[in-house]
Amino acid sequence: MTVSLNDRATWLCGTSCSCSHPPGETKRAWRVVLLGAPGVGKGTQAQFLSEKLGACHLSTGDVFRAAKGRPESELGPAMREALGYMKRGDLVPDDTVLNVLRERSCCLVCHGGMLLDGFPRTVAQAATLQGILAQLHVDLDAVIDYRLPMDEIVSRLSGRRTCSACKAVFHTQTRRPKVDGVCDHCQGNLIQREDDRPEFVQVRMQAYEQSTKPLTDFYAKLGKLIAVDASGSPTEILERVLAKLNV
């Protein structure tokens, strides 16, 4: 695999920082949006794709988490506004998220390429993103939609166990701890988060499908959508994606 040297400094910290990805390192700048319900393994696939394509994994969740640990004086106006909403326990409005993205527009046109994860979540966001990209004179190569049957997603999420101390994640079937109920790393208690219980997972998945269907329809009409079976090993899933991208 091609190893990406992009440390995402500009994405995570803002334009006051510079990434270390060397100019001209990537032969082609891939620009891809990643979609997929919780439990499909999108995070693992993003890492694999980043290494293979040399593209930077731009996760909006990572941006907000990184901002919480930085002095507000080092953040742009949109990110400071977003943090204000988060500190109050409110959802960050679409306009603010889009402005955070605009503050990092250089990441969207980077010669290394990008894998945009966590955005867009709605058709309105997708339409605005298309406008931003058009203004920057770039376009998406593809929108990858990782898909799994509902019962398999429920099985994956409901089997997760999280350490109450260090937050390490295990699984009752695929990643068992050495001692049942005890974290391998810090010997903390392993618990099942309430939102990982089967009944809650089903509600979450139904809500996800209802909100995502219009979004996938939007990208299908643009000829950008690539549906990928997310069953099997991470390597098998990656091979399916690369085949559909003709890499």
Backbone as CSV, one residue per row, in Angstrom:
resi,resn,N_x,N_y,N_z,CA_x,CA_y,CA_z,C_x,C_y,C_z
1,MET,0.827,-1.200,0.000,0.000,0.000,0.000,0.869,1.260,0.000
2,THR,0.346,2.309,-0.616,1.003,3.607,-0.566,0.710,4.254,0.779
3,VAL,1.742,4.675,1.489,1.543,5.272,2.806,1.381,6.776,2.670
4,SER,0.276,7.300,3.176,0.060,8.742,3.133,0.843,9.417,4.244
5,LEU,1.517,10.502,3.916,2.265,11.248,4.914,1.470,12.425,5.446
6,ASN,0.212,12.540,5.056,-0.595,13.671,5.476,-1.006,13.504,6.932
7,ASP,-0.585,14.425,7.778,-0.894,14.331,9.203,-2.162,15.090,9.588
8,ARG,-2.866,15.655,8.596,-4.152,16.339,8.795,-4.033,17.569,9.687
9,ALA,-2.858,18.152,9.788,-2.679,19.296,10.694,-3.593,20.456,10.326
10,THR,-3.704,20.754,9.038,-4.567,21.860,8.618,-6.015,21.544,8.899
11,TRP,-6.423,20.310,8.639,-7.808,19.898,8.874,-8.154,19.961,10.355
12,LEU,-7.287,19.450,11.199,-7.591,19.358,12.626,-7.397,20.682,13.359
13,CYS,-6.414,21.451,12.941,-6.051,22.647,13.705,-6.410,23.957,13.014
14,GLY,-6.758,23.897,11.728,-7.067,25.123,11.011,-5.912,25.574,10.142
15,THR,-6.138,26.658,9.424,-5.154,27.121,8.440,-3.894,27.722,9.066
16,SER,-3.880,27.865,10.397,-2.657,28.341,11.051,-1.576,27.262,11.054
17,CYS,-1.967,26.012,10.742,-1.024,24.900,10.695,-0.919,24.380,9.265
18,SER,0.176,23.716,8.980,0.391,23.171,7.646,0.630,21.676,7.725
19,CYS,0.061,20.935,6.758,0.263,19.501,6.684,1.651,19.184,6.134
20,SER,2.103,17.966,6.369,3.441,17.577,5.936,3.431,16.775,4.647
21,HIS,2.269,16.650,3.992,2.197,15.899,2.749,3.037,16.615,1.691
22,PRO,4.070,15.959,1.143,4.951,16.645,0.185,4.264,16.908,-1.145
23,PRO,4.490,18.070,-1.759,3.879,18.384,-3.059,4.254,17.360,-4.116
24,GLY,3.268,17.008,-4.937,3.521,16.098,-6.042,3.652,14.649,-5.652
25,GLU,3.427,14.316,-4.376,3.598,12.944,-3.910,2.527,12.019,-4.489
26,THR,1.299,12.517,-4.632,0.190,11.690,-5.096,-0.014,11.883,-6.597
27,LYS,-0.103,10.779,-7.335,-0.287,10.852,-8.784,-1.673,11.379,-9.132
28,ARG,-2.664,10.991,-8.367,-4.019,11.458,-8.607,-4.638,11.870,-7.289
29,ALA,-5.303,13.014,-7.275,-5.959,13.491,-6.053,-7.393,12.983,-6.043
30,TRP,-7.625,11.916,-5.327,-8.972,11.367,-5.204,-9.785,12.208,-4.232
31,ARG,-11.044,12.507,-4.602,-11.959,13.234,-3.720,-13.230,12.415,-3.589
32,VAL,-13.416,11.862,-2.377,-14.460,10.871,-2.152,-15.208,11.192,-0.867
33,VAL,-16.530,11.010,-0.885,-17.354,11.091,0.324,-17.647,9.671,0.793
34,LEU,-17.544,9.440,2.104,-17.812,8.132,2.683,-19.122,8.161,3.455
35,LEU,-20.026,7.245,3.124,-21.291,7.093,3.830,-21.378,5.678,4.407
36,GLY,-22.123,5.532,5.483,-22.310,4.207,6.065,-22.838,4.306,7.475
37,ALA,-23.730,3.415,7.812,-24.331,3.405,9.148,-23.307,2.998,10.200
38,PRO,-23.525,3.373,11.464,-22.652,2.884,12.537,-22.594,1.360,12.506
39,GLY,-21.386,0.817,12.666,-21.244,-0.629,12.694,-20.799,-1.256,11.393
40,VAL,-20.736,-0.473,10.298,-20.341,-1.069,9.018,-18.827,-1.112,8.837
41,GLY,-18.076,-0.506,9.744,-16.623,-0.522,9.637,-16.050,0.595,8.795
42,LYS,-16.785,1.707,8.708,-16.359,2.811,7.853,-15.022,3.408,8.300
43,GLY,-14.790,3.489,9.609,-13.542,4.051,10.107,-12.334,3.239,9.673
44,THR,-12.445,1.924,9.759,-11.354,1.044,9.318,-11.122,1.200,7.836
45,GLN,-12.200,1.250,7.062,-12.071,1.391,5.618,-11.464,2.748,5.242
46,ALA,-11.808,3.781,5.982,-11.235,5.101,5.718,-9.722,5.065,5.882
47,GLN,-9.250,4.371,6.909,-7.812,4.250,7.138,-7.149,3.489,5.987
48,PHE,-7.758,2.369,5.570,-7.206,1.569,4.476,-7.169,2.371,3.174
49,LEU,-8.266,3.072,2.875,-8.337,3.855,1.648,-7.328,5.006,1.664
50,SER,-7.172,5.628,2.818,-6.204,6.714,2.945,-4.807,6.224,2.599
51,GLU,-4.457,5.042,3.087,-3.134,4.476,2.814,-2.991,4.090,1.345
52,LYS,-4.048,3.529,0.771,-3.973,3.059,-0.612,-3.986,4.215,-1.618
53,LEU,-4.855,5.174,-1.415,-5.013,6.260,-2.380,-4.119,7.460,-2.092
54,GLY,-3.534,7.502,-0.885,-2.735,8.658,-0.500,-3.581,9.862,-0.140
55,ALA,-4.887,9.644,0.040,-5.822,10.736,0.336,-5.978,10.906,1.842
56,CYS,-6.263,12.136,2.249,-6.385,12.451,3.668,-7.786,12.133,4.178
57,HIS,-7.881,11.478,5.331,-9.162,11.170,5.953,-9.659,12.400,6.707
58,LEU,-10.655,13.071,6.134,-11.192,14.298,6.723,-12.487,13.977,7.456
59,SER,-12.368,13.679,8.724,-13.530,13.353,9.553,-13.985,14.599,10.308
60,THR,-15.252,14.968,10.135,-15.754,16.137,10.859,-15.780,15.877,12.361
61,GLY,-16.024,14.622,12.758,-15.985,14.293,14.177,-14.611,14.543,14.777
62,ASP,-13.559,14.179,14.030,-12.193,14.411,14.503,-11.904,15.905,14.649
63,VAL,-12.446,16.716,13.734,-12.242,18.170,13.808,-12.793,18.728,15.112
64,PHE,-14.023,18.344,15.443,-14.648,18.877,16.650,-13.960,18.365,17.912
65,ARG,-13.531,17.101,17.899,-12.834,16.560,19.069,-11.500,17.259,19.269
66,ALA,-10.777,17.512,18.172,-9.485,18.193,18.272,-9.640,19.617,18.771
67,ALA,-10.718,20.275,18.348,-10.920,21.681,18.726,-11.153,21.833,20.221
68,LYS,-11.741,20.828,20.860,-12.023,20.916,22.298,-10.748,21.028,23.123
69,GLY,-9.638,20.551,22.584,-8.389,20.578,23.343,-7.463,21.719,22.970
70,ARG,-7.947,22.667,22.152,-7.099,23.777,21.721,-7.603,25.098,22.284
71,PRO,-6.705,26.061,22.542,-7.148,27.386,23.007,-8.046,28.033,21.954
72,GLU,-9.109,28.684,22.394,-10.049,29.291,21.450,-9.382,30.343,20.580
73,SER,-8.317,30.960,21.092,-7.625,31.984,20.309,-6.985,31.409,19.051
74,GLU,-6.764,30.092,19.027,-6.138,29.445,17.870,-7.175,28.932,16.867
75,LEU,-8.463,29.094,17.195,-9.523,28.564,16.341,-10.129,29.665,15.488
76,GLY,-10.649,29.282,14.332,-11.336,30.221,13.476,-12.698,30.588,14.037
77,PRO,-13.325,31.647,13.524,-14.629,32.096,14.030,-15.700,31.005,13.971
78,ALA,-15.755,30.255,12.890,-16.785,29.222,12.756,-16.591,28.113,13.779
79,MET,-15.331,27.720,14.015,-15.083,26.667,14.993,-15.383,27.148,16.408
80,ARG,-15.081,28.399,16.703,-15.425,28.932,18.028,-16.943,28.931,18.223
81,GLU,-17.657,29.275,17.163,-19.118,29.254,17.240,-19.624,27.828,17.444
82,ALA,-19.021,26.871,16.735,-19.420,25.467,16.870,-19.180,24.969,18.289
83,LEU,-18.038,25.354,18.869,-17.741,24.927,20.241,-18.748,25.483,21.222
84,GLY,-19.225,26.688,20.970,-20.242,27.280,21.838,-21.500,26.430,21.871
85,TYR,-21.928,25.959,20.713,-23.102,25.084,20.658,-22.840,23.782,21.409
86,MET,-21.659,23.200,21.196,-21.350,21.920,21.826,-21.270,22.039,23.345
87,LYS,-20.704,23.138,23.839,-20.600,23.322,25.283,-21.971,23.453,25.931
88,ARG,-22.943,23.973,25.166,-24.311,24.099,25.686,-25.110,22.807,25.500
89,GLY,-24.485,21.830,24.867,-25.172,20.564,24.626,-26.117,20.616,23.446
90,ASP,-25.959,21.627,22.585,-26.833,21.783,21.421,-26.171,21.202,20.177
91,LEU,-26.997,20.826,19.204,-26.476,20.390,17.921,-25.897,21.590,17.177
92,VAL,-24.802,21.353,16.470,-24.200,22.422,15.676,-25.023,22.590,14.402
93,PRO,-25.565,23.797,14.141,-26.404,24.005,12.957,-25.641,23.783,11.653
94,ASP,-26.403,23.479,10.600,-25.801,23.242,9.284,-24.909,24.391,8.839
95,ASP,-25.396,25.620,9.005,-24.639,26.782,8.529,-23.270,26.862,9.199
96,THR,-23.230,26.537,10.490,-21.966,26.600,11.216,-21.021,25.498,10.754
97,VAL,-21.546,24.295,10.568,-20.715,23.186,10.076,-20.132,23.536,8.712
98,LEU,-20.976,24.106,7.852,-20.506,24.498,6.524,-19.424,25.567,6.606
99,ASN,-19.562,26.488,7.540,-18.537,27.520,7.697,-17.229,26.938,8.237
100,VAL,-17.325,25.926,9.099,-16.128,25.218,9.558,-15.433,24.580,8.359
101,LEU,-16.236,23.998,7.470,-15.685,23.385,6.255,-15.027,24.441,5.372
102,ARG,-15.681,25.600,5.256,-15.109,26.675,4.435,-13.781,27.168,5.001
103,GLU,-13.678,27.188,6.339,-12.406,27.592,6.955,-11.262,26.645,6.577
104,ARG,-11.636,25.434,6.177,-10.646,24.420,5.809,-10.759,24.058,4.334
105,SER,-11.207,25.004,3.513,-11.432,24.714,2.097,-10.168,24.279,1.377
106,CYS,-9.002,24.688,1.912,-7.748,24.263,1.286,-7.595,22.741,1.336
107,CYS,-8.219,22.098,2.329,-8.155,20.640,2.432,-8.963,19.978,1.319
108,LEU,-9.998,20.680,0.836,-10.844,20.111,-0.207,-10.151,20.119,-1.555
109,VAL,-9.184,21.007,-1.740,-8.480,21.108,-3.021,-7.038,20.607,-2.927
110,CYS,-6.674,20.058,-1.789,-5.296,19.589,-1.577,-4.894,18.590,-2.656
111,HIS,-3.641,18.699,-3.115,-3.130,17.798,-4.152,-3.080,16.350,-3.679
112,GLY,-3.174,16.135,-2.365,-3.151,14.768,-1.848,-4.488,14.062,-1.931
113,GLY,-5.572,14.831,-2.138,-6.905,14.244,-2.181,-7.542,14.189,-0.808
114,MET,-8.797,13.756,-0.776,-9.518,13.744,0.501,-10.549,12.619,0.530
115,LEU,-10.813,12.128,1.748,-11.907,11.204,2.034,-12.779,11.902,3.076
116,LEU,-13.903,12.459,2.661,-14.738,13.264,3.557,-15.708,12.356,4.295
117,ASP,-15.613,12.337,5.621,-16.341,11.392,6.465,-17.130,12.150,7.534
118,GLY,-18.437,11.930,7.584,-19.272,12.600,8.577,-20.027,13.787,8.019
119,PHE,-19.766,14.115,6.785,-20.419,15.226,6.103,-20.372,14.935,4.610
120,PRO,-21.470,15.168,3.889,-22.770,15.706,4.347,-23.653,14.622,4.968
121,ARG,-24.644,15.076,5.737,-25.619,14.177,6.350,-27.023,14.374,5.789
122,THR,-27.240,15.462,5.083,-28.548,15.762,4.514,-28.385,16.210,3.061
123,VAL,-29.507,16.201,2.325,-29.475,16.652,0.938,-29.091,18.128,0.867
124,ALA,-29.592,18.923,1.808,-29.256,20.349,1.819,-27.753,20.543,1.980
125,GLN,-27.137,19.789,2.873,-25.690,19.874,3.058,-24.963,19.426,1.800
126,ALA,-25.454,18.357,1.169,-24.812,17.833,-0.039,-24.870,18.849,-1.174
127,ALA,-26.015,19.502,-1.314,-26.169,20.503,-2.377,-25.219,21.676,-2.142
128,THR,-25.106,22.100,-0.873,-24.198,23.209,-0.560,-22.746,22.798,-0.786
129,LEU,-22.402,21.562,-0.413,-21.055,21.060,-0.653,-20.731,21.077,-2.140
130,GLN,-21.697,20.684,-2.972,-21.476,20.715,-4.419,-21.165,22.143,-4.886
131,GLY,-21.858,23.112,-4.296,-21.607,24.504,-4.642,-20.228,24.959,-4.217
132,ILE,-19.797,24.559,-3.009,-18.472,24.928,-2.519,-17.392,24.338,-3.420
133,LEU,-17.554,23.064,-3.785,-16.571,22.405,-4.638,-16.513,23.063,-6.012
134,ALA,-17.676,23.444,-6.526,-17.709,24.109,-7.835,-16.956,25.428,-7.786
135,GLN,-17.126,26.176,-6.688,-16.398,27.443,-6.543,-14.891,27.222,-6.473
136,LEU,-14.500,26.049,-5.952,-13.078,25.719,-5.838,-12.550,25.028,-7.095
137,HIS,-13.445,24.804,-8.071,-13.095,24.181,-9.354,-12.602,22.749,-9.190
138,VAL,-13.245,22.015,-8.259,-12.972,20.581,-8.107,-14.315,19.859,-8.030
139,ASP,-14.268,18.539,-8.172,-15.490,17.750,-8.125,-15.215,16.442,-7.401
140,LEU,-16.274,15.812,-6.913,-16.140,14.510,-6.281,-15.930,13.433,-7.330
141,ASP,-15.050,12.487,-7.013,-14.882,11.321,-7.877,-15.961,10.286,-7.600
142,ALA,-16.327,10.138,-6.333,-17.292,9.107,-5.976,-17.832,9.358,-4.573
143,VAL,-18.996,8.755,-4.301,-19.579,8.706,-2.964,-19.775,7.233,-2.640
144,ILE,-18.997,6.727,-1.693,-19.033,5.302,-1.359,-20.014,5.076,-0.226
145,ASP,-21.003,4.230,-0.465,-22.035,3.924,0.526,-21.847,2.481,0.978
146,TYR,-21.287,2.297,2.189,-21.065,0.965,2.751,-22.376,0.434,3.309
147,ARG,-22.777,-0.772,2.858,-24.086,-1.299,3.221,-23.993,-2.677,3.872
148,LEU,-24.842,-2.869,4.890,-24.972,-4.144,5.586,-26.439,-4.372,5.926
149,PRO,-26.881,-5.634,5.948,-28.254,-5.906,6.399,-28.453,-5.455,7.836
150,MET,-29.667,-5.073,8.149,-29.980,-4.567,9.489,-29.595,-5.555,10.580
151,ASP,-29.894,-6.863,10.383,-29.627,-7.833,11.451,-28.137,-7.977,11.735
152,GLU,-27.302,-7.804,10.707,-25.862,-7.886,10.926,-25.343,-6.654,11.659
153,ILE,-25.882,-5.486,11.343,-25.492,-4.269,12.067,-25.881,-4.374,13.537
154,VAL,-27.086,-4.863,13.791,-27.542,-5.033,15.175,-26.621,-5.986,15.917
155,SER,-26.220,-7.085,15.246,-25.324,-8.052,15.875,-23.972,-7.432,16.196
156,ARG,-23.442,-6.666,15.254,-22.136,-6.045,15.466,-22.157,-5.060,16.626
157,LEU,-23.156,-4.167,16.640,-23.191,-3.118,17.660,-23.607,-3.655,19.022
158,SER,-24.552,-4.575,19.041,-25.033,-5.083,20.339,-23.995,-5.987,21.003
159,GLY,-23.013,-6.468,20.223,-21.950,-7.285,20.808,-20.779,-6.475,21.334
160,ARG,-20.802,-5.167,21.126,-19.692,-4.335,21.584,-19.696,-4.203,23.108
161,ARG,-18.494,-4.213,23.682,-18.328,-3.967,25.103,-17.223,-2.926,25.262
162,THR,-17.483,-1.913,26.062,-16.573,-0.782,26.209,-16.020,-0.729,27.623
163,CYS,-14.713,-0.484,27.740,-14.095,-0.379,29.066,-14.590,0.886,29.752
164,SER,-15.061,0.746,30.972,-15.587,1.893,31.712,-14.480,2.864,32.116
165,ALA,-13.221,2.408,32.057,-12.100,3.259,32.467,-11.381,3.886,31.275
166,CYS,-10.803,3.041,30.393,-9.973,3.584,29.301,-10.719,3.677,27.971
167,LYS,-11.972,3.207,27.933,-12.854,3.301,26.753,-12.418,2.394,25.593
168,ALA,-11.526,1.438,25.841,-11.172,0.463,24.798,-12.418,-0.353,24.452
169,VAL,-12.502,-0.777,23.185,-13.698,-1.476,22.716,-13.369,-2.928,22.385
170,PHE,-14.212,-3.833,22.856,-14.094,-5.256,22.572,-15.414,-5.728,21.968
171,HIS,-15.468,-7.024,21.610,-16.693,-7.578,21.035,-16.864,-9.008,21.524
172,THR,-18.099,-9.357,21.826,-18.363,-10.677,22.388,-18.067,-11.813,21.423
173,GLN,-18.011,-11.503,20.115,-17.764,-12.550,19.127,-16.428,-12.381,18.405
174,THR,-16.128,-11.173,17.986,-14.981,-10.969,17.101,-13.731,-10.434,17.792
175,ARG,-13.877,-9.877,18.990,-12.709,-9.339,19.685,-12.896,-9.524,21.190
176,ARG,-12.815,-10.777,21.604,-13.070,-11.090,23.004,-11.878,-10.708,23.884
177,PRO,-12.150,-10.230,25.098,-11.048,-9.958,26.032,-10.468,-11.268,26.553
178,LYS,-9.253,-11.186,27.079,-8.627,-12.398,27.625,-9.424,-12.964,28.805
179,VAL,-9.963,-12.058,29.603,-10.805,-12.452,30.739,-12.180,-11.838,30.529
180,ASP,-13.204,-12.644,30.571,-14.556,-12.173,30.298,-14.933,-11.004,31.209
181,GLY,-15.346,-9.887,30.601,-15.795,-8.731,31.360,-14.697,-7.833,31.875
182,VAL,-13.424,-8.137,31.525,-12.295,-7.361,32.044,-11.456,-6.838,30.869
183,CYS,-11.123,-5.560,30.908,-10.328,-4.935,29.846,-8.903,-5.484,29.828
184,ASP,-8.403,-5.826,28.650,-7.035,-6.325,28.503,-5.999,-5.273,28.862
185,HIS,-6.332,-3.999,28.692,-5.353,-2.927,28.808,-5.210,-2.385,30.225
186,CYS,-6.357,-2.170,30.902,-6.272,-1.529,32.230,-7.036,-2.298,33.304
187,GLN,-7.580,-3.446,32.949,-8.355,-4.304,33.861,-9.638,-3.636,34.373
188,GLY,-10.093,-2.633,33.636,-11.372,-2.017,33.984,-12.541,-2.921,33.612
189,ASN,-13.721,-2.574,34.097,-14.918,-3.353,33.792,-15.410,-3.060,32.384
190,LEU,-15.785,-4.103,31.653,-16.360,-3.936,30.330,-17.871,-3.853,30.443
191,ILE,-18.446,-2.837,29.826,-19.882,-2.620,29.914,-20.488,-2.508,28.508
192,GLN,-21.774,-2.724,28.437,-22.500,-2.499,27.189,-23.167,-1.131,27.274
193,ARG,-22.773,-0.238,26.374,-23.386,1.087,26.372,-24.869,0.948,26.069
194,GLU,-25.643,1.846,26.662,-27.092,1.754,26.486,-27.491,1.832,25.018
195,ASP,-26.788,2.697,24.245,-27.172,2.837,22.846,-26.661,1.684,21.977
196,ASP,-25.958,0.709,22.585,-25.554,-0.501,21.861,-26.499,-1.672,22.131
197,ARG,-27.509,-1.464,22.951,-28.489,-2.527,23.187,-29.332,-2.710,21.932
198,PRO,-29.705,-3.962,21.610,-30.390,-4.249,20.335,-31.580,-3.351,20.045
199,GLU,-32.411,-3.092,21.065,-33.612,-2.294,20.819,-33.266,-0.850,20.436
200,PHE,-32.181,-0.320,21.030,-31.758,1.040,20.696,-31.061,1.080,19.337
201,VAL,-30.288,0.034,19.034,-29.605,-0.038,17.741,-30.623,-0.028,16.606
202,GLN,-31.694,-0.784,16.742,-32.717,-0.841,15.700,-33.361,0.517,15.465
203,VAL,-33.618,1.246,16.546,-34.192,2.593,16.413,-33.208,3.515,15.702
204,ARG,-31.920,3.437,16.095,-30.899,4.265,15.463,-30.773,3.955,13.977
205,MET,-30.816,2.672,13.630,-30.651,2.285,12.233,-31.846,2.725,11.378
206,GLN,-33.033,2.630,11.948,-34.217,3.078,11.217,-34.154,4.581,10.950
207,ALA,-33.710,5.330,11.958,-33.574,6.776,11.787,-32.493,7.093,10.760
208,TYR,-31.392,6.335,10.792,-30.306,6.552,9.832,-30.790,6.295,8.407
209,GLU,-31.505,5.192,8.210,-31.972,4.847,6.867,-32.944,5.898,6.329
210,GLN,-33.806,6.403,7.198,-34.773,7.415,6.755,-34.081,8.704,6.344
211,SER,-33.028,9.076,7.077,-32.332,10.335,6.778,-31.357,10.183,5.623
212,THR,-30.828,8.979,5.428,-29.797,8.775,4.418,-30.360,8.465,3.042
213,LYS,-31.550,7.871,2.973,-32.122,7.499,1.671,-32.184,8.693,0.711
214,PRO,-32.694,9.859,1.112,-32.688,11.009,0.188,-31.278,11.412,-0.232
215,LEU,-30.295,11.252,0.678,-28.919,11.625,0.378,-28.329,10.691,-0.677
216,THR,-28.544,9.386,-0.530,-28.023,8.445,-1.527,-28.732,8.638,-2.866
217,ASP,-30.010,8.961,-2.828,-30.742,9.248,-4.077,-30.144,10.462,-4.777
218,PHE,-29.791,11.474,-3.988,-29.198,12.704,-4.533,-27.911,12.379,-5.293
219,TYR,-27.029,11.597,-4.672,-25.762,11.284,-5.315,-25.917,10.273,-6.448
220,ALA,-26.928,9.412,-6.344,-27.185,8.475,-7.442,-27.582,9.236,-8.701
221,LYS,-28.393,10.279,-8.545,-28.815,11.080,-9.690,-27.641,11.829,-10.321
222,LEU,-26.619,12.125,-9.495,-25.424,12.788,-10.019,-24.442,11.793,-10.634
223,GLY,-24.756,10.502,-10.511,-23.864,9.480,-11.042,-22.627,9.258,-10.207
224,LYS,-22.681,9.651,-8.929,-21.507,9.556,-8.060,-21.566,8.365,-7.093
225,LEU,-22.746,7.795,-6.874,-22.927,6.813,-5.799,-22.363,5.441,-6.179
226,ILE,-21.583,4.879,-5.252,-21.065,3.521,-5.380,-21.483,2.744,-4.139
227,ALA,-22.399,1.797,-4.301,-22.849,0.968,-3.183,-21.878,-0.199,-3.012
228,VAL,-21.439,-0.419,-1.762,-20.447,-1.456,-1.490,-20.950,-2.375,-0.380
229,ASP,-20.889,-3.672,-0.625,-21.228,-4.671,0.384,-20.161,-4.632,1.472
230,ALA,-20.570,-4.328,2.703,-19.620,-4.175,3.805,-19.494,-5.427,4.652
231,SER,-19.877,-6.582,4.101,-19.698,-7.842,4.825,-18.327,-8.423,4.497
232,GLY,-17.859,-9.345,5.338,-16.560,-9.965,5.116,-15.447,-9.244,5.844
233,SER,-14.220,-9.598,5.504,-13.054,-9.012,6.179,-12.786,-7.604,5.656
234,PRO,-12.077,-6.778,6.434,-11.742,-5.436,5.969,-11.007,-5.430,4.631
235,THR,-10.127,-6.421,4.423,-9.387,-6.490,3.158,-10.324,-6.787,1.995
236,GLU,-11.281,-7.686,2.205,-12.242,-8.006,1.155,-13.079,-6.786,0.778
237,ILE,-13.489,-6.034,1.794,-14.294,-4.829,1.539,-13.473,-3.811,0.755
238,LEU,-12.217,-3.619,1.162,-11.341,-2.689,0.460,-11.186,-3.080,-1.004
239,GLU,-11.008,-4.367,-1.267,-10.838,-4.834,-2.644,-12.073,-4.541,-3.483
240,ARG,-13.261,-4.645,-2.882,-14.491,-4.329,-3.618,-14.515,-2.840,-3.997
241,VAL,-14.120,-1.999,-3.047,-14.118,-0.561,-3.312,-13.118,-0.226,-4.418
242,LEU,-11.913,-0.737,-4.303,-10.875,-0.427,-5.291,-11.272,-0.907,-6.679
243,ALA,-11.942,-2.056,-6.739,-12.404,-2.563,-8.032,-13.424,-1.613,-8.662
244,LYS,-14.323,-1.067,-7.832,-15.336,-0.169,-8.353,-14.760,1.208,-8.711
245,LEU,-13.643,1.559,-8.062,-12.958,2.803,-8.400,-11.973,2.616,-9.549
246,ASN,-11.798,1.353,-9.964,-10.836,1.031,-11.035,-9.414,1.418,-10.648
247,VAL,-9.079,1.154,-9.400,-7.728,1.454,-8.916,-6.845,0.210,-9.063
